[in-house]
mmCIF file of C-alpha atoms and ligand atoms in Angstrom:
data_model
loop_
_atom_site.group_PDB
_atom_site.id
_atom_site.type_symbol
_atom_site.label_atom_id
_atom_site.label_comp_id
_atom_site.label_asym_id
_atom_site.label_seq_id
_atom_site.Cartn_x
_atom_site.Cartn_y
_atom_site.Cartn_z
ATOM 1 C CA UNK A 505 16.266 61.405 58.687
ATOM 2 C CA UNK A 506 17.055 57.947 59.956
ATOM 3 C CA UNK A 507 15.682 55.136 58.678
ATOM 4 C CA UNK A 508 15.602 51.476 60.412
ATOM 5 C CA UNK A 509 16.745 48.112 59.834
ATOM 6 C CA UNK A 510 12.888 46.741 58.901
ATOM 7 C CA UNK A 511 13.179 42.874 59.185
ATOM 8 C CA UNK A 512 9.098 42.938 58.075
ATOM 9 C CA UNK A 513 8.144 39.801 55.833
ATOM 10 C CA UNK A 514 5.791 42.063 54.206
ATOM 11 C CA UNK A 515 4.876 45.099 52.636
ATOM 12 C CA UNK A 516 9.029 44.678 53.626
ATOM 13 C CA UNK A 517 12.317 47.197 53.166
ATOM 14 C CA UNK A 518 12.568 48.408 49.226
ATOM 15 C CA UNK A 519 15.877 49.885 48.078
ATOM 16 C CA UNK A 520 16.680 53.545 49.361
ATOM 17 C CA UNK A 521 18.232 54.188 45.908
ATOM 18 C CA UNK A 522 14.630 53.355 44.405
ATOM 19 C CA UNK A 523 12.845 55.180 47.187
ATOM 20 C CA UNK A 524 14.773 58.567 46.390
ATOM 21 C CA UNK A 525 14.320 57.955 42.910
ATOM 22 C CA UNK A 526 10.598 57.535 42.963
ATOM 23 C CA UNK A 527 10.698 61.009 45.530
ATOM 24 C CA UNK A 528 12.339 63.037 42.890
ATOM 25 C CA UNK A 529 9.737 61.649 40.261
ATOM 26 C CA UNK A 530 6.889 62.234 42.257
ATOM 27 C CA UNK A 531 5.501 65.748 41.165
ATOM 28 C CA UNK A 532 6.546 65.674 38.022
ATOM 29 C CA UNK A 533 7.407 62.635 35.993
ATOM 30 C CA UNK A 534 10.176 63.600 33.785
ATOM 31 C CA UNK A 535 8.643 66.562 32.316
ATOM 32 C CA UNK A 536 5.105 65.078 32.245
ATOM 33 C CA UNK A 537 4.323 67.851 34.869
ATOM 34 C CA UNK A 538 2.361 65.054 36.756
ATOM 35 C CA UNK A 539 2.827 62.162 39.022
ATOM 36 C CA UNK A 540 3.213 58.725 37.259
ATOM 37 C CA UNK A 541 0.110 58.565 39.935
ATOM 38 C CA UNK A 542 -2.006 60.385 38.283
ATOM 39 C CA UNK A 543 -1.405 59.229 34.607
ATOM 40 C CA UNK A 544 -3.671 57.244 32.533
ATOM 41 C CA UNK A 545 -2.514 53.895 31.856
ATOM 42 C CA UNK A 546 -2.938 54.356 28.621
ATOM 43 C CA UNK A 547 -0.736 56.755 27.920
ATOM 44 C CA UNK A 548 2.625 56.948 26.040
ATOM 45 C CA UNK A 549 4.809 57.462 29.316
ATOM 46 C CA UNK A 550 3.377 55.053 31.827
ATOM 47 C CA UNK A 551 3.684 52.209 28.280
ATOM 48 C CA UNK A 552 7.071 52.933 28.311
ATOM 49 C CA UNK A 553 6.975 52.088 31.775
ATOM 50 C CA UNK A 554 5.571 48.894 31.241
ATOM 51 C CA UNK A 555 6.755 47.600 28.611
ATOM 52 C CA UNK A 556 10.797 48.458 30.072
ATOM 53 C CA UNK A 557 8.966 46.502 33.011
ATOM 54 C CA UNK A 558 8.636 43.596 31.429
ATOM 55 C CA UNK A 559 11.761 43.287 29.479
ATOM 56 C CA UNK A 560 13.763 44.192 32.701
ATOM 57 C CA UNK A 561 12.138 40.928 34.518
ATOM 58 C CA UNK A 562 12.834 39.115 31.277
ATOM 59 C CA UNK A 563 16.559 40.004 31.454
ATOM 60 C CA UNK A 564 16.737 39.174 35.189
ATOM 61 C CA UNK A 565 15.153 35.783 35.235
ATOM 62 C CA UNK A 566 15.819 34.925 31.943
ATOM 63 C CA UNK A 567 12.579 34.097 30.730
ATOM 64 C CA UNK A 568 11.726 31.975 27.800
ATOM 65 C CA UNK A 569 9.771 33.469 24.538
ATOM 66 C CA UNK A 570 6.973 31.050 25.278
ATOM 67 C CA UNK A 571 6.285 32.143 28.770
ATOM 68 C CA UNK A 572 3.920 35.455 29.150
ATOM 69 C CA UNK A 573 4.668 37.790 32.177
ATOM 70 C CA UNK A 574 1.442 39.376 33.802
ATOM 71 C CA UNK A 575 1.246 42.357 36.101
ATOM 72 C CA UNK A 576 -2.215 41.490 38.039
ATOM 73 C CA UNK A 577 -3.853 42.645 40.797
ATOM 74 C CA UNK A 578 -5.664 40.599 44.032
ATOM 75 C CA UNK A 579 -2.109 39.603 45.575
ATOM 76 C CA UNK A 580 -1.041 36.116 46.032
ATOM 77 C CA UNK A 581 -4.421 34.856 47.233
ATOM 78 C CA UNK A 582 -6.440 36.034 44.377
ATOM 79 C CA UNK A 583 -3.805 33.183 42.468
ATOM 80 C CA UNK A 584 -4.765 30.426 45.000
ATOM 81 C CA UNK A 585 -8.575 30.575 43.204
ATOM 82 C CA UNK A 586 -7.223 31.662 39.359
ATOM 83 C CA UNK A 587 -4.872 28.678 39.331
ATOM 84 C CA UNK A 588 -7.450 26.068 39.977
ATOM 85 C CA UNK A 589 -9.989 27.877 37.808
ATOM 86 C CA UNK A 590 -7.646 28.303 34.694
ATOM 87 C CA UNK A 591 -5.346 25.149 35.274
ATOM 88 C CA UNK A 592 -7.650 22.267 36.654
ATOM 89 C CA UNK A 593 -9.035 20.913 33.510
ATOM 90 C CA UNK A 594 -9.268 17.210 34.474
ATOM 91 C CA UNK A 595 -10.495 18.461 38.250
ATOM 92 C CA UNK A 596 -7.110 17.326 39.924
ATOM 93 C CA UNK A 597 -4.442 18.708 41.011
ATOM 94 C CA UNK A 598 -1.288 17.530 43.400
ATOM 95 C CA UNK A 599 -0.370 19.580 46.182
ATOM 96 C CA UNK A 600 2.344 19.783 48.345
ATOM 97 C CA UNK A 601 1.542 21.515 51.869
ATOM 98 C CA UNK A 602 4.554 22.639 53.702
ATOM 99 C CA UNK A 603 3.125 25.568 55.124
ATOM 100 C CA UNK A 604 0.467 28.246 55.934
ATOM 101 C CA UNK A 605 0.195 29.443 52.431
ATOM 102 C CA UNK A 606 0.036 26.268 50.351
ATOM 103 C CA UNK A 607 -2.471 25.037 52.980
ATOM 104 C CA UNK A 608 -4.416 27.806 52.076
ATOM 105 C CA UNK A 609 -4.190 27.747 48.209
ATOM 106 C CA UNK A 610 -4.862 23.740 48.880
ATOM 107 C CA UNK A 611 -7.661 24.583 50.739
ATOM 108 C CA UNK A 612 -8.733 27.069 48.210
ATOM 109 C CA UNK A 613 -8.048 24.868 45.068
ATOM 110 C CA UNK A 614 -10.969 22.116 46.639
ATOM 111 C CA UNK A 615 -13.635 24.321 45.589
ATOM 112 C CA UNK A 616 -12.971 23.741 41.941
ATOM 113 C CA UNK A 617 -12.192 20.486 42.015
ATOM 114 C CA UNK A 618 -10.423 16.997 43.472
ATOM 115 C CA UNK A 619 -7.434 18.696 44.884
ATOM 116 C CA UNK A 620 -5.271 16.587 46.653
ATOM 117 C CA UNK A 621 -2.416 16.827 49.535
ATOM 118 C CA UNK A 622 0.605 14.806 47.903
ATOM 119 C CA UNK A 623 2.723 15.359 50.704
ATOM 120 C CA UNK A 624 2.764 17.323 54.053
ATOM 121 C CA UNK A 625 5.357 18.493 56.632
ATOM 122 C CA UNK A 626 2.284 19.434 59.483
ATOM 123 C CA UNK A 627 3.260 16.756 61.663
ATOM 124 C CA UNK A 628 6.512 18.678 62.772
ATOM 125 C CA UNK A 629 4.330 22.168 62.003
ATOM 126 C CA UNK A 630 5.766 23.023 58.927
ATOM 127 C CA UNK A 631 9.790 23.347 59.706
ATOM 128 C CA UNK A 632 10.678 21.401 56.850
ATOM 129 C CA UNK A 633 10.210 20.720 53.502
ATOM 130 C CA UNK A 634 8.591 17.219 52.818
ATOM 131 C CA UNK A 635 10.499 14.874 50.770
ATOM 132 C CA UNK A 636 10.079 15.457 47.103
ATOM 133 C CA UNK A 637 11.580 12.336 46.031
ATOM 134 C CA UNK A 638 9.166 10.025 47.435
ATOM 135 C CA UNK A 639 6.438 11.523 45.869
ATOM 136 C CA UNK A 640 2.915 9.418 44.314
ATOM 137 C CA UNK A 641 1.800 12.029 42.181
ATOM 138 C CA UNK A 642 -1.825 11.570 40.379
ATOM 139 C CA UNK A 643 -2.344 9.891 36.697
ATOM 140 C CA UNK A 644 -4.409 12.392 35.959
ATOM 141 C CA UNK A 645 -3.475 16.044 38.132
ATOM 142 C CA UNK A 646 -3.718 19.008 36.036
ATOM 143 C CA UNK A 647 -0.727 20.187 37.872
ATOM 144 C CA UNK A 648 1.758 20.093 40.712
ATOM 145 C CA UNK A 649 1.873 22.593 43.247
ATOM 146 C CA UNK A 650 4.305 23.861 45.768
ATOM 147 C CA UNK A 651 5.108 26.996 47.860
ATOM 148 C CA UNK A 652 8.735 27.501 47.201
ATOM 149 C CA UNK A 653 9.555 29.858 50.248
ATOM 150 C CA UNK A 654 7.312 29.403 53.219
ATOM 151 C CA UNK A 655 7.649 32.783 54.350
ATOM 152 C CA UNK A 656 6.322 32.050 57.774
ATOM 153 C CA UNK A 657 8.152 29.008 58.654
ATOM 154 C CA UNK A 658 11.435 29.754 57.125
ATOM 155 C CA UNK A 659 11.820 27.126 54.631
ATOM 156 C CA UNK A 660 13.027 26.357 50.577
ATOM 157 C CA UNK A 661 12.917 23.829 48.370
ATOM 158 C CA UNK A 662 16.813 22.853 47.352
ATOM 159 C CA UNK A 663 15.614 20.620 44.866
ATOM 160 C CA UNK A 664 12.157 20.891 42.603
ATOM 161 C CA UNK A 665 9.226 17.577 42.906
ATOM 162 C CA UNK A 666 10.016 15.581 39.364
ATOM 163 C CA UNK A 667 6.394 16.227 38.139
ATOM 164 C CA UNK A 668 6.566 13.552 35.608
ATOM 165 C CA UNK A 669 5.928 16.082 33.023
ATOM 166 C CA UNK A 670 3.051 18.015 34.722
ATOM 167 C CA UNK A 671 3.552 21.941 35.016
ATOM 168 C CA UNK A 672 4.852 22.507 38.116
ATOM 169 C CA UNK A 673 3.176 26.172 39.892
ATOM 170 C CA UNK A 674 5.105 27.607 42.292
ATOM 171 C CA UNK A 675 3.941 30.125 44.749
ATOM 172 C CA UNK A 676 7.382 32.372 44.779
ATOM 173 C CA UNK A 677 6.146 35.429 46.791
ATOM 174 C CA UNK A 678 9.173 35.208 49.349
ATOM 175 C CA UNK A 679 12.005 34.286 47.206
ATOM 176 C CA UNK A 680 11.035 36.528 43.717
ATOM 177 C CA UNK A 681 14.533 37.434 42.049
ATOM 178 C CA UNK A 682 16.698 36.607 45.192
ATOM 179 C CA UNK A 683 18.107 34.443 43.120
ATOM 180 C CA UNK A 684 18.267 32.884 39.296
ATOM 181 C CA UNK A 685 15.583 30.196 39.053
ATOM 182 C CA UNK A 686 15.051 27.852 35.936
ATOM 183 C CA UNK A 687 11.749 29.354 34.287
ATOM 184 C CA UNK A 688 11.507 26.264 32.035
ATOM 185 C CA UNK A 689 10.943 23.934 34.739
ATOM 186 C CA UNK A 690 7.524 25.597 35.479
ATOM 187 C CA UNK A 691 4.231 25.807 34.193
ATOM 188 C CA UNK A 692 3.395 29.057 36.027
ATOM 189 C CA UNK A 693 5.549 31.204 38.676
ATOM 190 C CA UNK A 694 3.766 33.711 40.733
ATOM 191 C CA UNK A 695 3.858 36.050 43.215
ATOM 192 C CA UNK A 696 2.635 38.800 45.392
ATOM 193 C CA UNK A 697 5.402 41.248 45.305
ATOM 194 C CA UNK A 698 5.243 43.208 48.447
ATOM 195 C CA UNK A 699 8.031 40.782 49.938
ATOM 196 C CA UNK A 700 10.661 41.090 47.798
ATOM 197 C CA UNK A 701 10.165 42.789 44.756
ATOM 198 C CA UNK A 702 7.697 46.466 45.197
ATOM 199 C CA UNK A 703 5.061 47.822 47.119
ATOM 200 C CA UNK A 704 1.585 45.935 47.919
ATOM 201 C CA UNK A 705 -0.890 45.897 45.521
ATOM 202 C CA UNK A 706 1.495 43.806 42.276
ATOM 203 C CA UNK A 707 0.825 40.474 41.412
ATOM 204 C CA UNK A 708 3.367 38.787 38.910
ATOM 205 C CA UNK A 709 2.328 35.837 36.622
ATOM 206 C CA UNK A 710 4.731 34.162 34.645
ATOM 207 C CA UNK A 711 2.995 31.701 32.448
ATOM 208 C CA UNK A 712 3.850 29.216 29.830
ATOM 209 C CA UNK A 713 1.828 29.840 26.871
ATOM 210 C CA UNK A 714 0.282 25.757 26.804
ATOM 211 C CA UNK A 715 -1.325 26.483 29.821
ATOM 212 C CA UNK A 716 -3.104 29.739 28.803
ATOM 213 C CA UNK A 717 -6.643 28.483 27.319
ATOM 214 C CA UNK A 718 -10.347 27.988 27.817
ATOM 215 C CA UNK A 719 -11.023 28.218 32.010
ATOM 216 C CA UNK A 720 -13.630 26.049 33.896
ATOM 217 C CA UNK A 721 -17.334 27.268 32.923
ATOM 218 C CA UNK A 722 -18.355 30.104 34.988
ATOM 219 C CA UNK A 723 -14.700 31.707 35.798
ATOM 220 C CA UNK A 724 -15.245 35.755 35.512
ATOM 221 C CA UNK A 725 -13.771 37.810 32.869
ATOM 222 C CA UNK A 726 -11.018 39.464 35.271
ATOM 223 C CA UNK A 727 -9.851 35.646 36.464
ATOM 224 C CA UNK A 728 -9.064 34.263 33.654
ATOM 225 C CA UNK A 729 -5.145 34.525 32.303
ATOM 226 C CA UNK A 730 -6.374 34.623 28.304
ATOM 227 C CA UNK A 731 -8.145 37.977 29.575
ATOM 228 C CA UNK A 732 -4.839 39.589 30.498
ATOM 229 C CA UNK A 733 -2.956 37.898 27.978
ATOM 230 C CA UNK A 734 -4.674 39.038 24.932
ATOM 231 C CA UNK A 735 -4.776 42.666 27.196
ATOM 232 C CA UNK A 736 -0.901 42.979 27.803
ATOM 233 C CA UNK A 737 -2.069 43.193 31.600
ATOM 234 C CA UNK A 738 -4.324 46.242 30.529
ATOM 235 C CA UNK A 739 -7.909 44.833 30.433
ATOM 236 C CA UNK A 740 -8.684 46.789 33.328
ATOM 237 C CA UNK A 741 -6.796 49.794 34.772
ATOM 238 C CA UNK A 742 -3.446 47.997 36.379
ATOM 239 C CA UNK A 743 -1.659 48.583 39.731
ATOM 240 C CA UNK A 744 0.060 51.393 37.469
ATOM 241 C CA UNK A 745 2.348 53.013 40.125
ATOM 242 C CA UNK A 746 2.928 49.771 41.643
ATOM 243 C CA UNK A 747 4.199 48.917 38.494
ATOM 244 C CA UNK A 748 6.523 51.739 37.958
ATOM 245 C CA UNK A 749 7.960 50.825 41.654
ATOM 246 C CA UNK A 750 8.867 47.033 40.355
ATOM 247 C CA UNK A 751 10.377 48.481 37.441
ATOM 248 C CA UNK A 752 12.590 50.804 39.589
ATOM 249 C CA UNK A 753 13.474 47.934 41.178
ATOM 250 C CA UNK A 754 14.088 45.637 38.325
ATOM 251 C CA UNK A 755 16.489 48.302 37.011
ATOM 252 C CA UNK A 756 18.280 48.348 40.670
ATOM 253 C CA UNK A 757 18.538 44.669 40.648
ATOM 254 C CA UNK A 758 20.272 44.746 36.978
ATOM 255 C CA UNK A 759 22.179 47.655 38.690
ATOM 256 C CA UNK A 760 23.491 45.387 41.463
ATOM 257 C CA UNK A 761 24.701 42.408 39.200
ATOM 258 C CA UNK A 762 21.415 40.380 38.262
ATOM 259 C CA UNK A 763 20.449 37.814 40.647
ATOM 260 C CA UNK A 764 23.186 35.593 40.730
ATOM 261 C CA UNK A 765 24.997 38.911 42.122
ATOM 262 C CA UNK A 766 21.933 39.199 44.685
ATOM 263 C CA UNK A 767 22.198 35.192 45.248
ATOM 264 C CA UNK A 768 25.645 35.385 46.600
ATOM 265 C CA UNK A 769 24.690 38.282 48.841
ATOM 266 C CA UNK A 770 22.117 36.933 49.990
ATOM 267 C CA UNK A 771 23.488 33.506 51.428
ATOM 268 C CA UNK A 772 26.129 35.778 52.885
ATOM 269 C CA UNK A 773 23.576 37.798 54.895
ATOM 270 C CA UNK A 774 21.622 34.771 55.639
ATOM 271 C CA UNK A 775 24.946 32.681 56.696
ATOM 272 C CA UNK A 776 25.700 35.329 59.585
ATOM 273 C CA UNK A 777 22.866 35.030 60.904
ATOM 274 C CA UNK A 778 22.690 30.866 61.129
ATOM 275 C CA UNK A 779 26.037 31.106 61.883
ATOM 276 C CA UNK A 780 25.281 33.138 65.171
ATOM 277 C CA UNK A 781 22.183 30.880 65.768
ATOM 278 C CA UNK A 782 24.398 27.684 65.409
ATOM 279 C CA UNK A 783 26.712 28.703 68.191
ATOM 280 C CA UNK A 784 23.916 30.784 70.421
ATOM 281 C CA UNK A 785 23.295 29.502 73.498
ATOM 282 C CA UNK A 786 20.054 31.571 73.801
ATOM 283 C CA UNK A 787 18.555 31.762 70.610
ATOM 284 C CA UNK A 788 17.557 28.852 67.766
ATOM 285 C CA UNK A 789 16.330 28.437 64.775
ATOM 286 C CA UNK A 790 13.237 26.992 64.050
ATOM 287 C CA UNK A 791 13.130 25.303 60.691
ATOM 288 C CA UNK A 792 15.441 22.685 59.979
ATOM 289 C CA UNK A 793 19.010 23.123 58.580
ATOM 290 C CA UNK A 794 18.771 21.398 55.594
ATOM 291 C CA UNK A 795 15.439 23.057 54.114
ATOM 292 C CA UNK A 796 16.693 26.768 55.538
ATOM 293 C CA UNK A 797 15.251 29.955 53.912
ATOM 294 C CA UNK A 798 17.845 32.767 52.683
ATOM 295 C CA UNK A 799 14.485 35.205 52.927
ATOM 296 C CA UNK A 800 12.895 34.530 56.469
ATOM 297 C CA UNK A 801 14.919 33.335 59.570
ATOM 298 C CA UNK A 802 12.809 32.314 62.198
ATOM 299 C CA UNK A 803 13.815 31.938 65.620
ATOM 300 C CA UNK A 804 13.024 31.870 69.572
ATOM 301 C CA UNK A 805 14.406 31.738 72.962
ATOM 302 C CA UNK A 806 12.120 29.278 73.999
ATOM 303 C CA UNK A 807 10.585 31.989 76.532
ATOM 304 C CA UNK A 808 7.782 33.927 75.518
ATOM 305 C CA UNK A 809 8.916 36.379 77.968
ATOM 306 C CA UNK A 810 12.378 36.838 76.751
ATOM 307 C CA UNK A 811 10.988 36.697 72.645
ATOM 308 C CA UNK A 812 9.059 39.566 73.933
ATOM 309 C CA UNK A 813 12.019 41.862 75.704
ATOM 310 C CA UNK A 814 13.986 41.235 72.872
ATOM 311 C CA UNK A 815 11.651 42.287 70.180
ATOM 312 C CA UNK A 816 10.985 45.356 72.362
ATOM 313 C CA UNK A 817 14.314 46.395 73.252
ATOM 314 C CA UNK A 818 15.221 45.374 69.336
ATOM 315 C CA UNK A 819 12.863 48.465 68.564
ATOM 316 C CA UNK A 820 15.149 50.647 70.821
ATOM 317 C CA UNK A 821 17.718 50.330 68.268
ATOM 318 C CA UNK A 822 16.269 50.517 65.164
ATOM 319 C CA UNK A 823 15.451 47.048 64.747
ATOM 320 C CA UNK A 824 12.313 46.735 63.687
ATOM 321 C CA UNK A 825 9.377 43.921 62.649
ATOM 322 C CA UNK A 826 11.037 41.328 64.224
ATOM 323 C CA UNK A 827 8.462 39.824 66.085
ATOM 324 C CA UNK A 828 7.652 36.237 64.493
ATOM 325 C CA UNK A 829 4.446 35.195 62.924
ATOM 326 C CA UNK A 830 1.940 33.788 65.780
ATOM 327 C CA UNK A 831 1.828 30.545 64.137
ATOM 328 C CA UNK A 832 5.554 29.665 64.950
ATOM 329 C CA UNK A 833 6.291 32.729 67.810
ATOM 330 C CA UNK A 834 9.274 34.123 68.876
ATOM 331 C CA UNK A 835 11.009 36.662 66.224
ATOM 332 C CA UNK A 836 11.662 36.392 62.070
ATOM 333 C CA UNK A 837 14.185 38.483 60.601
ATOM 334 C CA UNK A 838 13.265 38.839 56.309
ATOM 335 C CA UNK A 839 16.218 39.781 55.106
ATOM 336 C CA UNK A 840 14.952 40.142 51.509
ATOM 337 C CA UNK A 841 17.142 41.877 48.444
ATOM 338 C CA UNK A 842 17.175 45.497 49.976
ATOM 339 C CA UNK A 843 18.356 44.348 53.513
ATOM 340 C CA UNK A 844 21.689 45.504 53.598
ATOM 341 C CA UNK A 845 24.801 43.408 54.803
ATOM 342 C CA UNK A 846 24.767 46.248 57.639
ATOM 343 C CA UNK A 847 21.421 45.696 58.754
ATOM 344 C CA UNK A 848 22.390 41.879 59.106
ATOM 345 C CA UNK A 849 25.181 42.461 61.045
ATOM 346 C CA UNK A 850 23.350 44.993 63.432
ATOM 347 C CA UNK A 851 21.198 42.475 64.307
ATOM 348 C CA UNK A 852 23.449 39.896 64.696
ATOM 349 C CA UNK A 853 25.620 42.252 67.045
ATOM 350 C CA UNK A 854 22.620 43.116 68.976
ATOM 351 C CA UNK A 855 21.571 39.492 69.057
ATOM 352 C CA UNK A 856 25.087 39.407 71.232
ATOM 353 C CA UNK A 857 24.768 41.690 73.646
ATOM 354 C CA UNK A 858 21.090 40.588 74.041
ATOM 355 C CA UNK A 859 22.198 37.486 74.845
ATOM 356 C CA UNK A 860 25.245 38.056 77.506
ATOM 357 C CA UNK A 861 22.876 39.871 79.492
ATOM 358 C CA UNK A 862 20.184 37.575 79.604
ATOM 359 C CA UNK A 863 21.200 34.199 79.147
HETATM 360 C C1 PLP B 2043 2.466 36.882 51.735
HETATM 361 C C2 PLP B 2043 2.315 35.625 50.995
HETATM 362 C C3 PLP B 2043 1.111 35.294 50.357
HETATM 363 C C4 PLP B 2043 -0.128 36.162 50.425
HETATM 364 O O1 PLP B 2043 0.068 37.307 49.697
HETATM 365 P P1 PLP B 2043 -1.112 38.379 49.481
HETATM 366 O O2 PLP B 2043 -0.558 39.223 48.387
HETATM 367 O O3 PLP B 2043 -1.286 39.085 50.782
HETATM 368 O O4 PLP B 2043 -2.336 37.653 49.078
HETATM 369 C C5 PLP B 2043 1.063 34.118 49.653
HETATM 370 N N1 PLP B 2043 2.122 33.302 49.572
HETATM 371 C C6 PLP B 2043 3.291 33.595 50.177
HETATM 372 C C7 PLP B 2043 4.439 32.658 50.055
HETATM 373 C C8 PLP B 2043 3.420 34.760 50.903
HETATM 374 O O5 PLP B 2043 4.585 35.047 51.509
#
């Protein structure tokens, strides 16, 4: 068997620890005599499963007693619409658009009401993150909204918007657990998990309980957060294997150290790699240095010809998904919580050799 180095941003590389785990489970779930597939979600085991779910994400990110964690389904997008519809009480809500994503929940968030574009880095398309600290934020917005990793572009926020006291929501698809975040200074965290946490098909909300109540008239049943509140994320049959992955991996992560373990690894992996772009005479970095992402490097030659041999001859060697997002071209390595250090430094090497015999 060999397996690659998969740079993907998404469904992206899960632990091979959790992988085996979930092979030797898969025909018979500690003596259930059936898959964890193929249980009802209402059963004994698979509660077990989600309940030791919940607590493990708890213990990682250290979440406060008055925030509820929800396992939904819809991915990330289905949140762009919920948020709005469950949040926007007063019709307005602040947005902050530094990239494809919180374009598109900005865009999204207009159909329910007065949202408005705060601040926007699509002059310089989307390499940095706008300046927080300069914001006018509205009298009367609902909330504040941001995209913490822009998983396209390659960029993080180093320092949260000062909402003045409005909930912050942050769209953390790209940058779940890679590191500890302050839970407190959000209203709602969310994201779809097939980046960095499990396979497709996951959604997590973490919500502060203030913020859970009546929705705008007309929201459906399944979109509103009381719904899967009140249900313990078991209204409606949840993503239940799905699920079961994220808890494998939540138990991995605790495994590894907790995220401030996976925080210093992380800038370590991430600081190769920048550190080779600094000094590369070939190859750059696209977003800028200050706002840098620890998830998604993006880079080019500035030839679409050469991108294209090297994410081709990349594939020779195991390297694979490298090939950037169209919006920004050239190549993006992910290097999310299950990249290893190796796979980093294979790429880096290869980057090399790449590069003495084409520059
Ligand atoms: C991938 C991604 C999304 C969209 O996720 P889906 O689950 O496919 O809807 C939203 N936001 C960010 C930051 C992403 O990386």
């Amino acid at each position: 068997m060999a397996r690659v180095y998969n740079f993907s941003a998404g469904p992206a590389v899960l632990p091979e620890e959790v992988l085996r785990e979930a092979a030797d489970e898969m025909l018979d779930y500690r003596g259930c005599g059936m898959s964890v597939m193929e249980m009802s979600h209402r059963s004994k085991p698979f509660a077990a499963i989600m309940e030791a779910a919940e607590q493990d994400i708890r213990d990682l990110m250290d979440i406060p007693d008055n925030y509820r964690v929800l396992f939904l389904q819809g991915g990330a997008s289905t949140q762009f619409a919920m948020i709005p519809m469950n949040l926007m009480k007063n019709k307005v809500a602040d947005y902050i658009v530094s990239g494809s994503w919180s374009k598109k929940a900005f865009k999204e968030a207009k159909i329910f009401g007065d949202a408005r574009c705060v601040a926007s880095s699509e002059d310089e398309n989307f390499s940095y993150v706008p300046d927080v600290r300069a914001l006018q934020l509205s009298d009367d917005a609902d909330y504040v909204y941001i995209c913490q990793n822009e998983t396209i572009y390659g960029t993080v926020y180093h320092e949260l918007p000062n909402t003045n006291g409005k909930p912050l929501v942050a769209d953390v698809s790209s940058c779940f657990l890679s590191e500890p975040m302050d839970v407190s200074k959000y209203g709602l965290i969310y994201g779809g998990v097939q980046k960095n946490v499990g396979p497709a098909g996951v959604t997590i909300v973490i919500i502060r309980d203030d913020l859970v109540s009546e929705p705008l008239p007309g929201t459906p049943t399944m979109l509103r957060y009381d719904t899967h509140v009140d249900a313990k994320s078991l209204y409606n049959t949840p993503p239940a294997y799905g699920i079961y992955m994220c808890g494998k991996v939540f138990q991995w992560l605790k495994a590894q150290g907790g995220l401030e373990a996976m925080k210093e690894r992380n800038v370590e992996k991430a600081q190769l790699l920048y550190d080779f772009l600094d000094q590369s005479a070939l190859f750059k970095g696209t977003a800028r240095k200050e706002d840098r992402s620890i998830m998604n490097v993006p880079f080019v030659t500035g030839s679409d010809e050469l991108d294209a041999k090297f994410v081709a001859e990349a594939k020779k060697v195991g390297i694979e998904s490298i090939k950037g997002h169209r919006s920004v071209g050239g190549m993006r390595a992910s290097i999310y919580n299950a990249m290893p250090r190796e796979g980093v430094e294979a790429l880096v090497r290869f980057m090399g050799e790449f590069e003495r015999e084409n520059a």
